[in-house]
Amino acid sequence: MKLHVLGCYSATPRTNTNPTAQVLEINNHMFLIDCGEGTQVELRRNKIKFNRIKHIFISHLHGDHCFGLVGLISTFRLLTREADLHVYAPKGLKEVITLQMKLSDSWTNYKLIFHELTSNTSELIYEDDKVEVHTIPLDHRVYTNGFLFKEKLGERRLDMNEVLNADIDVAYYRKLKQGADVPDNKGNIVKNELVTKAPKPPKSYAFCSDTAYNESIVPIIKDVSVLYHESTFLEKNKKLAAPTKHSTAKEAATIAKKANAGQLILGHYSTRYDDLNLFKEEAQTIFENVELAKDGKSFTYD
Amino acid sequence: MKLHVLGCYSATPRTNTNPTAQVLEINNHMFLIDCGEGTQVELRRNKIKFNRIKHIFISHLHGDHCFGLVGLISTFRLLTREADLHVYAPKGLKEVITLQMKLSDSWTNYKLIFHELTSNTSELIYEDDKVEVHTIPLDHRVYTNGFLFKEKLGERRLDMNEVLNADIDVAYYRKLKQGADVPDNKGNIVKNELVTKAPKPPKSYAFCSDTAYNESIVPIIKDVSVLYHESTFLEKNKKLAAPTKHSTAKEAATIAKKANAGQLILGHYSTRYDDLNLFKEEAQTIFENVELAKDGKSFTYD
């Protein structure tokens, strides 16, 4: 699993700060999460191949999270994309994009499929044999979802030394990975756990931005490997967080702790702060394993 | 008069090329012309004060000319702008922006006034005592206008040596500038042309992008001081120009020559070309005074 942070600042794009956009590499997927203005340029800068992006998840319809989408969709068309593109977004974005395409007298030459989100409870919005994606209802000024990306539990792994010692025919390897006991070449049944190891622990990633402090998300993201939680403000500006429905670094850390997250990544900083280390320090008073998102930074999890 | 080129490439924004946006400084105005994705960042990079922009002219609704507008409008709101903002654009853009604002549950705290363009003949769309702006109907795949910005003829200029020699009271200077004959201190009438000089020749700027070769614009832009004319292609790729309704450098130069323009600025280059000097060379076979637009370059006319 690898997270590419393309932009992690709130509000408006500036010369050196980009609005929200991330790419999550997980089980061969390249999931684009949010798409602020300029995201297509940041994708290029971060050398992410456009044709690998097949699913885009939009948290909410504030501009710093979605104004780059129509341009990306248009660029895909200009690059003669053929693969389907799925967009998971609050109801309404389909109407905007459709109107913009109509007015420019250009429609996509690939299939553009909108999955409009309206539920206020967590729902499964994508699933294949290796990964699933759930919404995380957030508490913001407009209808907003975070997204939980979860690897499914994989197959058991062969302990090759033991498998060879036990003299098991290669024809049984598939069944071994599926957890079955199998016969050796003499016809004796070999217990699965003697020749296999547990599956790799599945990884998960929760994207939670934008949101006020909201404990109701804790059961949904419980035990998540990596939590990206917005921290627009520091505690010293907490009075700004409530009316704008944003969080402080301390609040983000409190959610990480309650959810028993493996790691917390902070982001969506207000551009009023020059020293982002203050966010880390504040969060670490509550939760130890804190990282700071940074435009162009990537995080790898093996 | 000063032209700031923020972006002058066609199609999609890239790491080092920006889509169309320009700022024309003329008679204390800062007119923004077109607003591709990323324009607000380019305005910052070029140190153009946001609050000086009061009029935005959008040529057409292809994304590389307008996808940055909604972000700029939103940023103006976040910066607590108070001044009115006038947007001159093809019919339809108002509906898009309004829908986007509605979906993000945010409207501007300043007056946002759309002037929707639908005419297929040139019309006067802005006028004050010093400058006027006319549309230039262009021939593109969607409804498109260029814009002609014209200084009005100013007042006559006092020739101070002659004025003092003629012994004219300061109370008459205003009338002199307006062209009147006035009495000297002895009561004799002084002919205006003896003590004043002709007004400064008014400057004009025509923005013509995007368009196929279109001679019908020549009478509208006749004798323009500076013509920005798109040259998406070179003649060697002319077969691409016709179906996409774009022009070659040679065609742009032909329009400049027929219109008796003072200077031609080329732009809206396809990103397929590495050497932009080929555009200049091609145009100069037809018309001598050619400049190449470049992102971040400005042109000053005194």
Coordinates of C-alpha atoms in Angstrom, one line a residue:
Chain A
M1 CA 0.0 0.0 0.0
K2 CA 1.3 3.4 -0.9
L3 CA -0.2 6.9 -0.4
H4 CA 0.8 9.7 -2.7
V5 CA -0.2 13.1 -1.3
L6 CA -0.7 15.5 -4.2
G7 CA -2.1 18.3 -2.2
C8 CA -2.9 18.7 1.5
Y9 CA -3.8 22.4 2.1
S10 CA -7.2 23.8 2.8
A11 CA -9.1 26.6 0.9
T12 CA -7.4 28.0 -2.2
P13 CA -4.5 26.8 -4.4
R14 CA -1.4 28.9 -4.1
T15 CA 2.0 29.0 -5.7
N16 CA 3.4 26.5 -3.3
T17 CA 0.4 24.8 -1.8
N18 CA -2.1 22.5 -3.5
P19 CA -5.7 21.8 -2.4
T20 CA -6.7 18.2 -1.5
A21 CA -5.9 15.3 -3.8
Q22 CA -4.3 11.9 -3.0
V23 CA -3.6 8.7 -4.8
L24 CA -3.9 5.5 -2.9
E25 CA -2.1 2.5 -4.4
I26 CA -3.6 -0.6 -3.0
N27 CA -3.7 -4.1 -4.5
N28 CA -2.9 -2.8 -8.0
H29 CA -5.5 0.0 -7.9
M30 CA -4.7 3.6 -8.2
F31 CA -7.6 5.3 -6.3
L32 CA -7.7 9.1 -6.7
I33 CA -9.2 10.7 -3.6
D34 CA -10.5 14.3 -4.0
C35 CA -9.5 16.4 -6.9
G36 CA -8.9 20.1 -6.1
E37 CA -8.0 22.6 -8.9
G38 CA -4.6 21.7 -10.4
T39 CA -4.8 18.0 -9.6
Q40 CA -4.1 16.9 -13.1
V41 CA -0.8 18.9 -13.1
E42 CA 0.1 17.3 -9.7
L43 CA -0.6 13.9 -11.1
R44 CA 1.9 14.7 -13.9
R45 CA 4.4 16.1 -11.5
N46 CA 4.2 13.0 -9.3
K47 CA 4.5 10.8 -12.4
I48 CA 1.2 9.0 -11.9
K49 CA 0.0 7.4 -15.1
F50 CA -3.4 8.8 -16.0
N51 CA -4.7 5.5 -17.4
R52 CA -4.1 3.7 -14.1
I53 CA -6.8 5.8 -12.5
K54 CA -10.1 4.1 -12.8
H55 CA -11.9 5.2 -9.7
I56 CA -12.2 8.7 -8.2
F57 CA -13.6 9.3 -4.8
I58 CA -14.9 12.8 -4.0
S59 CA -15.5 13.7 -0.3
H60 CA -17.7 16.8 -0.8
L61 CA -18.4 19.6 -3.2
H62 CA -16.4 22.4 -1.7
G63 CA -14.1 23.7 -4.5
D64 CA -10.8 22.7 -2.9
H65 CA -11.9 19.1 -3.1
C66 CA -13.5 18.9 -6.5
F67 CA -12.8 21.9 -8.9
G68 CA -10.0 19.9 -10.7
L69 CA -12.3 17.0 -11.6
V70 CA -13.9 18.5 -14.8
G71 CA -10.4 19.3 -16.2
L72 CA -9.1 15.9 -15.5
I73 CA -12.1 14.3 -17.1
S74 CA -11.6 16.5 -20.2
T75 CA -7.9 15.7 -20.3
F76 CA -8.6 12.0 -20.2
R77 CA -10.8 12.6 -23.3
L78 CA -8.1 14.6 -25.1
L79 CA -5.6 11.7 -24.3
T80 CA -8.1 9.4 -26.0
R81 CA -8.7 7.3 -22.9
E82 CA -10.8 4.2 -23.5
A83 CA -11.1 2.7 -20.0
D84 CA -14.2 3.3 -17.9
L85 CA -14.0 5.9 -15.2
H86 CA -16.0 5.6 -12.0
V87 CA -16.6 8.7 -9.9
Y88 CA -18.0 8.3 -6.4
A89 CA -19.3 11.7 -5.3
P90 CA -22.1 13.5 -3.5
K91 CA -25.2 13.9 -5.6
G92 CA -25.0 17.0 -7.7
L93 CA -21.5 16.6 -9.2
K94 CA -22.8 14.6 -12.1
E95 CA -25.1 17.4 -13.0
V96 CA -22.3 20.0 -12.9
I97 CA -19.9 17.9 -15.0
T98 CA -22.7 17.0 -17.5
L99 CA -23.6 20.6 -17.9
Q100 CA -20.0 21.6 -18.4
M101 CA -19.5 18.9 -21.0
K102 CA -22.7 19.9 -22.8
L103 CA -21.7 23.6 -22.9
S104 CA -18.3 22.8 -24.4
D105 CA -20.0 20.4 -26.9
S106 CA -17.7 17.6 -25.9
W107 CA -18.5 14.3 -24.3
T108 CA -16.1 11.6 -23.2
N109 CA -15.1 8.9 -25.6
Y110 CA -14.8 6.6 -22.6
K111 CA -17.5 5.5 -20.2
L112 CA -17.9 7.9 -17.4
I113 CA -20.0 6.4 -14.6
F114 CA -21.1 8.5 -11.7
H115 CA -22.0 6.8 -8.4
E116 CA -24.0 9.4 -6.5
L117 CA -23.7 9.3 -2.8
T118 CA -26.6 10.4 -0.6
S119 CA -26.5 8.0 2.4
N120 CA -25.9 9.3 5.9
T121 CA -24.7 5.9 7.1
S122 CA -21.6 4.0 6.1
E123 CA -22.1 2.0 2.9
L124 CA -20.0 -0.3 0.8
I125 CA -19.5 1.5 -2.5
Y126 CA -16.8 -0.6 -4.2
E127 CA -15.8 -4.2 -3.9
D128 CA -13.7 -6.7 -5.8
D129 CA -12.0 -9.9 -4.7
K130 CA -9.1 -8.1 -3.0
V131 CA -10.3 -4.8 -1.7
E132 CA -13.4 -2.9 -0.6
V133 CA -14.3 0.7 -0.1
H134 CA -16.8 2.0 2.4
T135 CA -18.0 5.6 3.0
I136 CA -17.4 7.3 6.4
P137 CA -20.1 9.9 7.0
L138 CA -18.4 13.0 8.2
D139 CA -19.7 16.2 9.9
H140 CA -19.0 19.2 7.7
R141 CA -20.9 22.2 6.4
V142 CA -22.1 20.3 3.4
Y143 CA -22.8 16.6 2.8
T144 CA -19.4 14.9 3.2
N145 CA -18.0 11.4 3.2
G146 CA -14.6 10.1 4.1
F147 CA -13.6 6.8 2.6
L148 CA -12.3 3.6 4.1
F149 CA -10.2 1.4 1.8
K150 CA -9.7 -2.2 3.2
E151 CA -7.7 -5.0 1.8
K152 CA -9.5 -8.3 2.2
L153 CA -7.8 -11.1 4.1
G154 CA -5.6 -12.8 1.5
E155 CA -4.7 -16.5 1.2
R156 CA -2.5 -18.4 3.6
R157 CA 1.1 -18.4 2.5
L158 CA 3.1 -21.6 1.9
D159 CA 6.0 -22.4 4.2
M160 CA 8.0 -23.8 1.4
N161 CA 10.5 -25.6 3.6
E162 CA 7.7 -27.5 5.4
V163 CA 5.8 -28.1 2.2
L164 CA 8.8 -29.7 0.6
N165 CA 9.7 -31.7 3.8
A166 CA 6.1 -33.0 3.9
D167 CA 6.4 -34.2 0.3
I168 CA 3.2 -32.6 -1.0
D169 CA 2.5 -32.5 -4.7
V170 CA 2.4 -29.1 -6.4
A171 CA -1.2 -29.9 -7.5
Y172 CA -2.3 -29.3 -3.8
Y173 CA -0.6 -25.9 -3.3
R174 CA -3.8 -24.0 -4.4
K175 CA -5.9 -25.9 -1.8
L176 CA -3.2 -25.3 0.9
K177 CA -3.4 -21.6 0.3
Q178 CA -7.1 -21.8 0.7
G179 CA -6.6 -23.4 4.2
A180 CA -7.4 -27.1 3.4
D181 CA -5.6 -30.1 4.8
V182 CA -4.1 -32.1 1.9
P183 CA -2.6 -35.6 1.4
D184 CA 1.2 -36.1 1.0
N185 CA 2.6 -38.3 -1.7
K186 CA 2.1 -41.4 0.5
G187 CA -1.6 -40.6 1.1
N188 CA -1.3 -39.3 4.7
I189 CA -3.3 -36.2 5.5
V190 CA -1.1 -33.1 6.4
K191 CA -2.6 -30.5 8.7
N192 CA -2.7 -27.2 6.9
E193 CA -1.3 -25.1 9.7
L194 CA 1.9 -27.3 9.8
V195 CA 2.9 -26.2 6.2
T196 CA 1.4 -22.8 5.8
K197 CA 1.7 -19.4 7.5
A198 CA -1.2 -17.0 8.2
P199 CA -2.1 -14.6 5.4
K200 CA -0.4 -11.2 5.4
P201 CA -2.3 -8.9 7.7
P202 CA -4.7 -6.8 5.5
K203 CA -4.0 -3.1 5.4
S204 CA -6.5 -0.4 5.5
Y205 CA -6.6 3.3 4.9
A206 CA -9.2 5.8 6.1
F207 CA -9.4 9.3 4.5
C208 CA -11.3 11.7 6.8
S209 CA -11.5 15.3 5.4
D210 CA -13.2 17.6 5.9
T211 CA -14.9 17.1 9.3
A212 CA -15.5 18.5 12.7
Y213 CA -14.4 16.3 15.6
N214 CA -16.8 13.4 15.2
E215 CA -16.6 10.3 17.5
S216 CA -19.3 8.5 15.6
I217 CA -16.7 7.6 12.9
V218 CA -14.6 5.6 15.4
P219 CA -16.5 2.3 15.1
I220 CA -16.2 2.5 11.3
I221 CA -12.5 3.0 11.2
K222 CA -11.6 0.9 14.2
D223 CA -8.1 -0.6 14.0
V224 CA -7.4 1.1 10.7
S225 CA -3.7 0.8 9.6
V226 CA -3.4 4.4 8.5
L227 CA -5.8 7.3 9.3
Y228 CA -5.6 10.5 7.3
H229 CA -7.5 13.0 9.4
E230 CA -7.8 16.7 8.6
S231 CA -6.3 19.1 11.1
T232 CA -7.1 22.5 9.6
F233 CA -6.3 24.3 12.9
L234 CA -4.2 24.1 16.0
E235 CA -5.9 24.1 19.4
K236 CA -5.0 27.8 19.8
N237 CA -7.4 28.5 17.0
K238 CA -10.0 26.0 18.1
K239 CA -12.7 28.7 18.1
L240 CA -12.4 28.8 14.3
A241 CA -12.8 25.0 14.0
A242 CA -16.4 24.8 15.4
P243 CA -18.2 27.2 13.1
T244 CA -16.3 26.0 10.0
K245 CA -16.7 22.3 11.0
H246 CA -13.0 21.5 10.9
S247 CA -10.8 19.8 13.4
T248 CA -7.6 20.6 15.3
A249 CA -4.5 18.4 15.4
K250 CA -5.4 17.4 18.9
E251 CA -8.9 16.3 17.9
A252 CA -7.5 14.3 15.0
A253 CA -5.1 12.6 17.4
T254 CA -8.0 11.8 19.7
I255 CA -9.9 10.1 16.9
A256 CA -6.8 8.2 16.0
K257 CA -6.3 7.0 19.6
K258 CA -10.0 6.0 20.1
A259 CA -10.0 4.2 16.8
N260 CA -6.7 2.4 17.7
A261 CA -5.2 3.5 14.3
G262 CA -1.7 2.2 13.4
Q263 CA -0.7 5.7 12.2
L264 CA -2.1 9.1 11.9
I265 CA -1.3 11.4 8.9
L266 CA -2.3 15.0 9.4
G267 CA -3.3 17.4 6.6
H268 CA -5.7 20.0 5.2
Y269 CA -3.7 22.7 7.0
S270 CA -4.9 26.2 7.0
T271 CA -2.3 28.3 5.2
R272 CA -2.1 30.7 8.2
Y273 CA 0.5 28.4 9.8
D274 CA 4.1 28.5 8.8
D275 CA 5.5 25.8 11.0
L276 CA 3.7 22.5 10.4
N277 CA 5.7 20.8 13.1
L278 CA 3.4 22.4 15.6
F279 CA 0.6 20.1 14.3
K280 CA 2.7 17.1 14.9
E281 CA 3.8 18.1 18.3
E282 CA 0.2 18.9 19.3
A283 CA -1.1 15.6 18.0
Q284 CA 1.7 13.6 19.7
T285 CA 0.5 14.8 23.1
I286 CA -2.4 12.3 22.5
F287 CA -1.2 9.8 19.9
E288 CA 2.4 8.8 19.2
N289 CA 2.7 7.6 15.6
V290 CA 2.0 10.9 13.7
E291 CA 3.1 11.9 10.3
L292 CA 2.7 15.2 8.4
A293 CA 1.2 15.1 4.9
K294 CA 3.2 17.3 2.5
D295 CA 2.5 18.0 -1.1
G296 CA 4.4 15.6 -3.2
K297 CA 5.3 13.2 -0.3
S298 CA 4.5 9.6 -0.4
F299 CA 4.1 7.0 2.3
T300 CA 4.8 3.3 1.7
Y301 CA 3.4 0.4 3.8
D302 CA 4.8 -3.1 3.2
Chain B
M1 CA -1.0 49.5 -21.9
K2 CA 0.5 46.3 -20.6
L3 CA -0.3 42.7 -21.4
H4 CA 0.5 40.0 -18.9
V5 CA 0.4 36.5 -20.4
L6 CA -0.4 34.0 -17.7
G7 CA -0.9 31.1 -20.0
C8 CA -0.7 30.6 -23.7
Y9 CA -0.9 26.9 -24.5
S10 CA -3.8 25.0 -25.9
A11 CA -5.7 22.0 -24.5
T12 CA -4.5 20.7 -21.0
P13 CA -2.5 22.3 -18.3
R14 CA 0.9 20.6 -17.8
T15 CA 3.8 21.0 -15.4
N16 CA 5.3 23.8 -17.4
T17 CA 2.5 25.1 -19.7
N18 CA -0.6 26.9 -18.7
P19 CA -3.9 27.1 -20.5
T20 CA -5.2 30.5 -21.7
A21 CA -5.3 33.5 -19.4
Q22 CA -4.1 37.1 -19.8
V23 CA -4.4 40.3 -17.9
L24 CA -4.6 43.5 -19.9
E25 CA -3.7 46.7 -18.1
I26 CA -5.3 49.6 -19.9
N27 CA -6.3 53.0 -18.5
N28 CA -6.1 51.7 -14.9
H29 CA -8.2 48.6 -15.6
M30 CA -6.9 45.1 -15.0
F31 CA -9.0 43.1 -17.5
L32 CA -8.7 39.3 -17.1
I33 CA -9.2 37.6 -20.4
D34 CA -10.0 33.8 -20.2
C35 CA -9.4 31.8 -17.1
G36 CA -8.1 28.2 -17.7
E37 CA -7.5 25.9 -14.8
G38 CA -4.8 27.2 -12.5
T39 CA -5.2 30.9 -13.4
Q40 CA -5.6 32.0 -9.8
V41 CA -2.2 30.5 -9.1
E42 CA -0.7 32.2 -12.1
L43 CA -2.2 35.5 -11.0
R44 CA -0.3 35.1 -7.7
R45 CA 2.9 34.0 -9.4
N46 CA 2.7 37.2 -11.6
K47 CA 1.9 39.3 -8.6
I48 CA -1.3 40.6 -9.9
K49 CA -3.5 41.9 -7.1
F50 CA -6.8 40.0 -7.0
N51 CA -8.8 43.1 -6.0
R52 CA -7.8 45.0 -9.1
I53 CA -9.7 42.6 -11.3
K54 CA -13.2 43.8 -11.8
H55 CA -14.0 42.5 -15.3
I56 CA -13.4 39.1 -16.6
F57 CA -13.9 38.2 -20.3
I58 CA -14.4 34.6 -21.3
S59 CA -14.0 33.8 -25.0
H60 CA -15.7 30.4 -25.0
L61 CA -16.6 27.4 -22.9
H62 CA -13.9 25.0 -23.7
G63 CA -12.2 24.0 -20.5
D64 CA -8.8 25.4 -21.3
H65 CA -10.4 28.9 -21.4
C66 CA -12.7 28.8 -18.4
F67 CA -12.2 25.9 -15.9
G68 CA -10.3 28.2 -13.6
L69 CA -13.1 30.7 -13.2
V70 CA -15.2 29.0 -10.5
G71 CA -12.0 28.6 -8.3
L72 CA -11.1 32.2 -8.8
I73 CA -14.6 33.4 -7.9
S74 CA -14.5 31.2 -4.8
T75 CA -11.1 32.5 -3.8
F76 CA -12.4 36.1 -4.1
R77 CA -15.1 35.1 -1.6
L78 CA -12.6 33.5 0.8
L79 CA -10.5 36.7 0.6
T80 CA -13.7 38.6 1.6
R81 CA -13.8 40.6 -1.6
E82 CA -16.3 43.4 -1.6
A83 CA -16.0 45.0 -5.1
D84 CA -18.4 44.0 -7.8
L85 CA -17.2 41.4 -10.3
H86 CA -18.4 41.5 -13.9
V87 CA -18.1 38.4 -16.0
Y88 CA -18.7 38.6 -19.8
A89 CA -19.1 35.1 -21.1
P90 CA -21.1 32.9 -23.5
K91 CA -24.6 32.1 -22.2
G92 CA -24.4 29.0 -20.0
L93 CA -21.4 29.8 -17.8
K94 CA -23.7 31.6 -15.3
E95 CA -25.7 28.4 -14.9
V96 CA -22.6 26.3 -14.3
I97 CA -21.1 28.7 -11.7
T98 CA -24.5 29.2 -10.0
L99 CA -24.9 25.4 -9.7
Q100 CA -21.4 24.9 -8.3
M101 CA -22.0 27.6 -5.7
K102 CA -25.3 26.1 -4.8
L103 CA -23.9 22.7 -4.4
S104 CA -21.1 23.9 -2.2
D105 CA -23.6 25.9 -0.2
S106 CA -21.7 29.1 -0.6
W107 CA -22.5 32.3 -2.5
T108 CA -20.3 35.3 -3.0
N109 CA -20.3 38.1 -0.5
Y110 CA -19.7 40.5 -3.4
K111 CA -21.9 41.2 -6.3
L112 CA -21.2 38.8 -9.2
I113 CA -22.7 40.1 -12.4
F114 CA -22.9 37.9 -15.5
H115 CA -23.2 39.5 -18.9
E116 CA -24.2 36.6 -21.1
L117 CA -23.1 36.8 -24.7
T118 CA -25.2 35.4 -27.5
S119 CA -24.8 37.8 -30.4
N120 CA -23.1 36.7 -33.7
T121 CA -22.2 40.2 -34.6
S122 CA -19.7 42.5 -32.9
E123 CA -21.2 44.4 -30.0
L124 CA -20.1 47.0 -27.4
I125 CA -20.1 45.2 -24.1
Y126 CA -18.2 47.6 -21.8
E127 CA -17.7 51.3 -21.9
D128 CA -16.5 54.1 -19.6
D129 CA -15.1 57.5 -20.3
K130 CA -11.7 56.2 -21.3
V131 CA -12.1 52.7 -22.8
E132 CA -14.5 50.5 -24.6
V133 CA -14.7 46.8 -25.2
H134 CA -16.3 45.1 -28.2
T135 CA -16.8 41.5 -29.0
I136 CA -15.1 39.9 -32.1
P137 CA -17.2 37.0 -33.3
L138 CA -14.9 34.1 -34.0
D139 CA -15.2 30.9 -35.9
H140 CA -14.6 27.9 -33.6
R141 CA -16.3 24.6 -32.7
V142 CA -18.5 26.3 -30.0
Y143 CA -19.8 29.8 -29.7
T144 CA -16.7 32.0 -29.3
N145 CA -15.9 35.7 -29.1
G146 CA -12.6 37.5 -29.2
F147 CA -12.5 40.9 -27.5
L148 CA -11.3 44.3 -28.8
F149 CA -10.1 46.7 -26.1
K150 CA -9.9 50.3 -27.3
E151 CA -8.7 53.4 -25.6
K152 CA -10.9 56.4 -26.4
L153 CA -9.2 59.4 -27.9
G154 CA -7.9 61.4 -24.9
E155 CA -7.7 65.2 -24.4
R156 CA -5.3 67.5 -26.3
R157 CA -2.0 68.0 -24.5
L158 CA -0.8 71.4 -23.4
D159 CA 2.4 72.6 -25.0
M160 CA 3.5 74.4 -21.8
N161 CA 6.1 76.6 -23.4
E162 CA 3.6 78.0 -25.9
V163 CA 0.9 78.3 -23.3
L164 CA 3.2 80.4 -21.0
N165 CA 4.4 82.5 -24.0
A166 CA 0.8 83.2 -24.9
D167 CA 0.1 84.4 -21.4
I168 CA -3.1 82.3 -20.9
D169 CA -4.6 82.1 -17.4
V170 CA -4.6 78.7 -15.7
A171 CA -8.4 78.8 -15.5
Y172 CA -8.5 78.1 -19.3
Y173 CA -6.3 75.0 -19.3
R174 CA -9.3 72.7 -19.0
K175 CA -10.9 74.3 -22.1
L176 CA -7.6 74.1 -24.0
K177 CA -7.4 70.4 -23.4
Q178 CA -10.9 70.0 -24.7
G179 CA -9.8 71.8 -27.9
A180 CA -11.3 75.2 -27.5
D181 CA -9.8 78.6 -28.5
V182 CA -9.4 80.7 -25.4
P183 CA -8.5 84.4 -24.6
D184 CA -5.1 85.4 -23.3
N185 CA -4.7 87.9 -20.4
K186 CA -5.1 90.8 -22.8
G187 CA -8.4 89.5 -24.2
N188 CA -7.0 88.3 -27.6
I189 CA -8.3 84.9 -28.7
V190 CA -5.6 82.3 -29.0
K191 CA -6.1 79.5 -31.6
N192 CA -6.1 76.1 -29.7
E193 CA -3.7 74.4 -32.1
L194 CA -1.0 77.0 -31.5
V195 CA -0.6 76.1 -27.8
T196 CA -1.7 72.4 -27.6
K197 CA -0.5 69.1 -29.1
A198 CA -2.7 66.3 -30.5
P199 CA -3.9 63.7 -28.0
K200 CA -1.8 60.7 -27.4
P201 CA -2.8 58.1 -30.1
P202 CA -5.2 55.7 -28.4
K203 CA -4.0 52.2 -28.1
S204 CA -6.0 49.1 -28.8
Y205 CA -5.7 45.4 -28.2
A206 CA -7.5 42.5 -29.9
F207 CA -7.6 39.1 -28.4
C208 CA -8.6 36.4 -31.0
S209 CA -8.6 32.9 -29.6
D210 CA -9.8 30.3 -30.5
T211 CA -10.6 30.6 -34.1
A212 CA -10.2 29.2 -37.6
Y213 CA -8.8 31.6 -40.2
N214 CA -11.6 34.1 -40.5
E215 CA -11.3 37.2 -42.6
S216 CA -14.6 38.6 -41.4
I217 CA -12.9 39.9 -38.3
V218 CA -10.6 42.1 -40.3
P219 CA -12.9 45.2 -40.4
I220 CA -13.6 44.9 -36.7
I221 CA -9.9 44.9 -35.7
K222 CA -8.7 47.2 -38.5
D223 CA -5.6 49.2 -37.4
V224 CA -5.5 47.6 -34.0
S225 CA -2.2 48.4 -32.1
V226 CA -1.6 44.8 -30.9
L227 CA -3.3 41.7 -32.1
Y228 CA -3.1 38.5 -30.1
H229 CA -4.1 35.8 -32.6
E230 CA -4.1 32.1 -31.9
S231 CA -1.7 29.9 -33.8
T232 CA -2.3 26.4 -32.5
F233 CA -0.5 24.8 -35.4
L234 CA 2.2 25.4 -38.0
E235 CA 1.4 25.2 -41.7
K236 CA 3.0 21.7 -41.8
N237 CA 0.1 20.5 -39.6
K238 CA -2.5 22.6 -41.4
K239 CA -4.7 19.6 -42.0
L240 CA -5.3 19.5 -38.2
A241 CA -6.4 23.2 -38.1
A242 CA -9.5 22.9 -40.3
P243 CA -11.4 20.2 -38.4
T244 CA -10.5 21.6 -35.0
K245 CA -11.2 25.2 -36.2
H246 CA -7.8 26.5 -35.2
S247 CA -5.3 28.6 -37.1
T248 CA -1.7 28.3 -38.2
A249 CA 1.0 30.9 -37.6
K250 CA 0.8 31.9 -41.3
E251 CA -2.9 32.4 -41.1
A252 CA -2.6 34.5 -37.9
A253 CA 0.0 36.7 -39.8
T254 CA -2.3 37.0 -42.8
I255 CA -5.0 38.4 -40.5
A256 CA -2.5 40.8 -38.9
K257 CA -1.4 42.0 -42.3
K258 CA -4.9 42.5 -43.7
A259 CA -6.0 44.3 -40.5
N260 CA -2.9 46.5 -40.6
A261 CA -2.1 45.6 -37.0
G262 CA 0.8 47.3 -35.3
Q263 CA 2.1 44.1 -33.8
L264 CA 1.1 40.4 -33.8
I265 CA 1.5 38.2 -30.7
L266 CA 1.2 34.5 -31.3
G267 CA -0.1 32.0 -28.8
H268 CA -2.3 29.0 -28.0
Y269 CA 0.4 26.7 -29.2
S270 CA -0.2 23.0 -29.4
T271 CA 2.1 21.3 -27.0
R272 CA 3.4 19.1 -29.8
Y273 CA 5.9 21.7 -30.8
D274 CA 9.2 22.0 -28.9
D275 CA 10.6 25.0 -30.9
L276 CA 8.3 28.0 -30.7
N277 CA 10.6 30.0 -32.9
L278 CA 9.2 28.1 -35.9
F279 CA 5.9 30.0 -35.3
K280 CA 7.6 33.3 -35.4
E281 CA 9.6 32.4 -38.5
E282 CA 6.5 31.2 -40.3
A283 CA 4.5 34.3 -39.4
Q284 CA 7.3 36.6 -40.4
T285 CA 7.1 35.4 -44.0
I286 CA 3.8 37.4 -44.1
F287 CA 4.0 40.0 -41.4
E288 CA 7.2 41.5 -39.8
N289 CA 6.4 42.6 -36.3
V290 CA 5.7 39.3 -34.6
E291 CA 6.2 38.4 -30.9
L292 CA 5.7 35.1 -29.2
A293 CA 3.5 34.8 -26.1
K294 CA 5.1 33.0 -23.3
D295 CA 3.7 32.1 -19.9
G296 CA 4.8 34.7 -17.4
K297 CA 5.9 37.2 -20.1
S298 CA 4.5 40.7 -20.3
F299 CA 4.5 43.3 -23.1
T300 CA 4.5 47.0 -22.4
Y301 CA 3.2 49.7 -24.8
D302 CA 3.9 53.3 -23.9

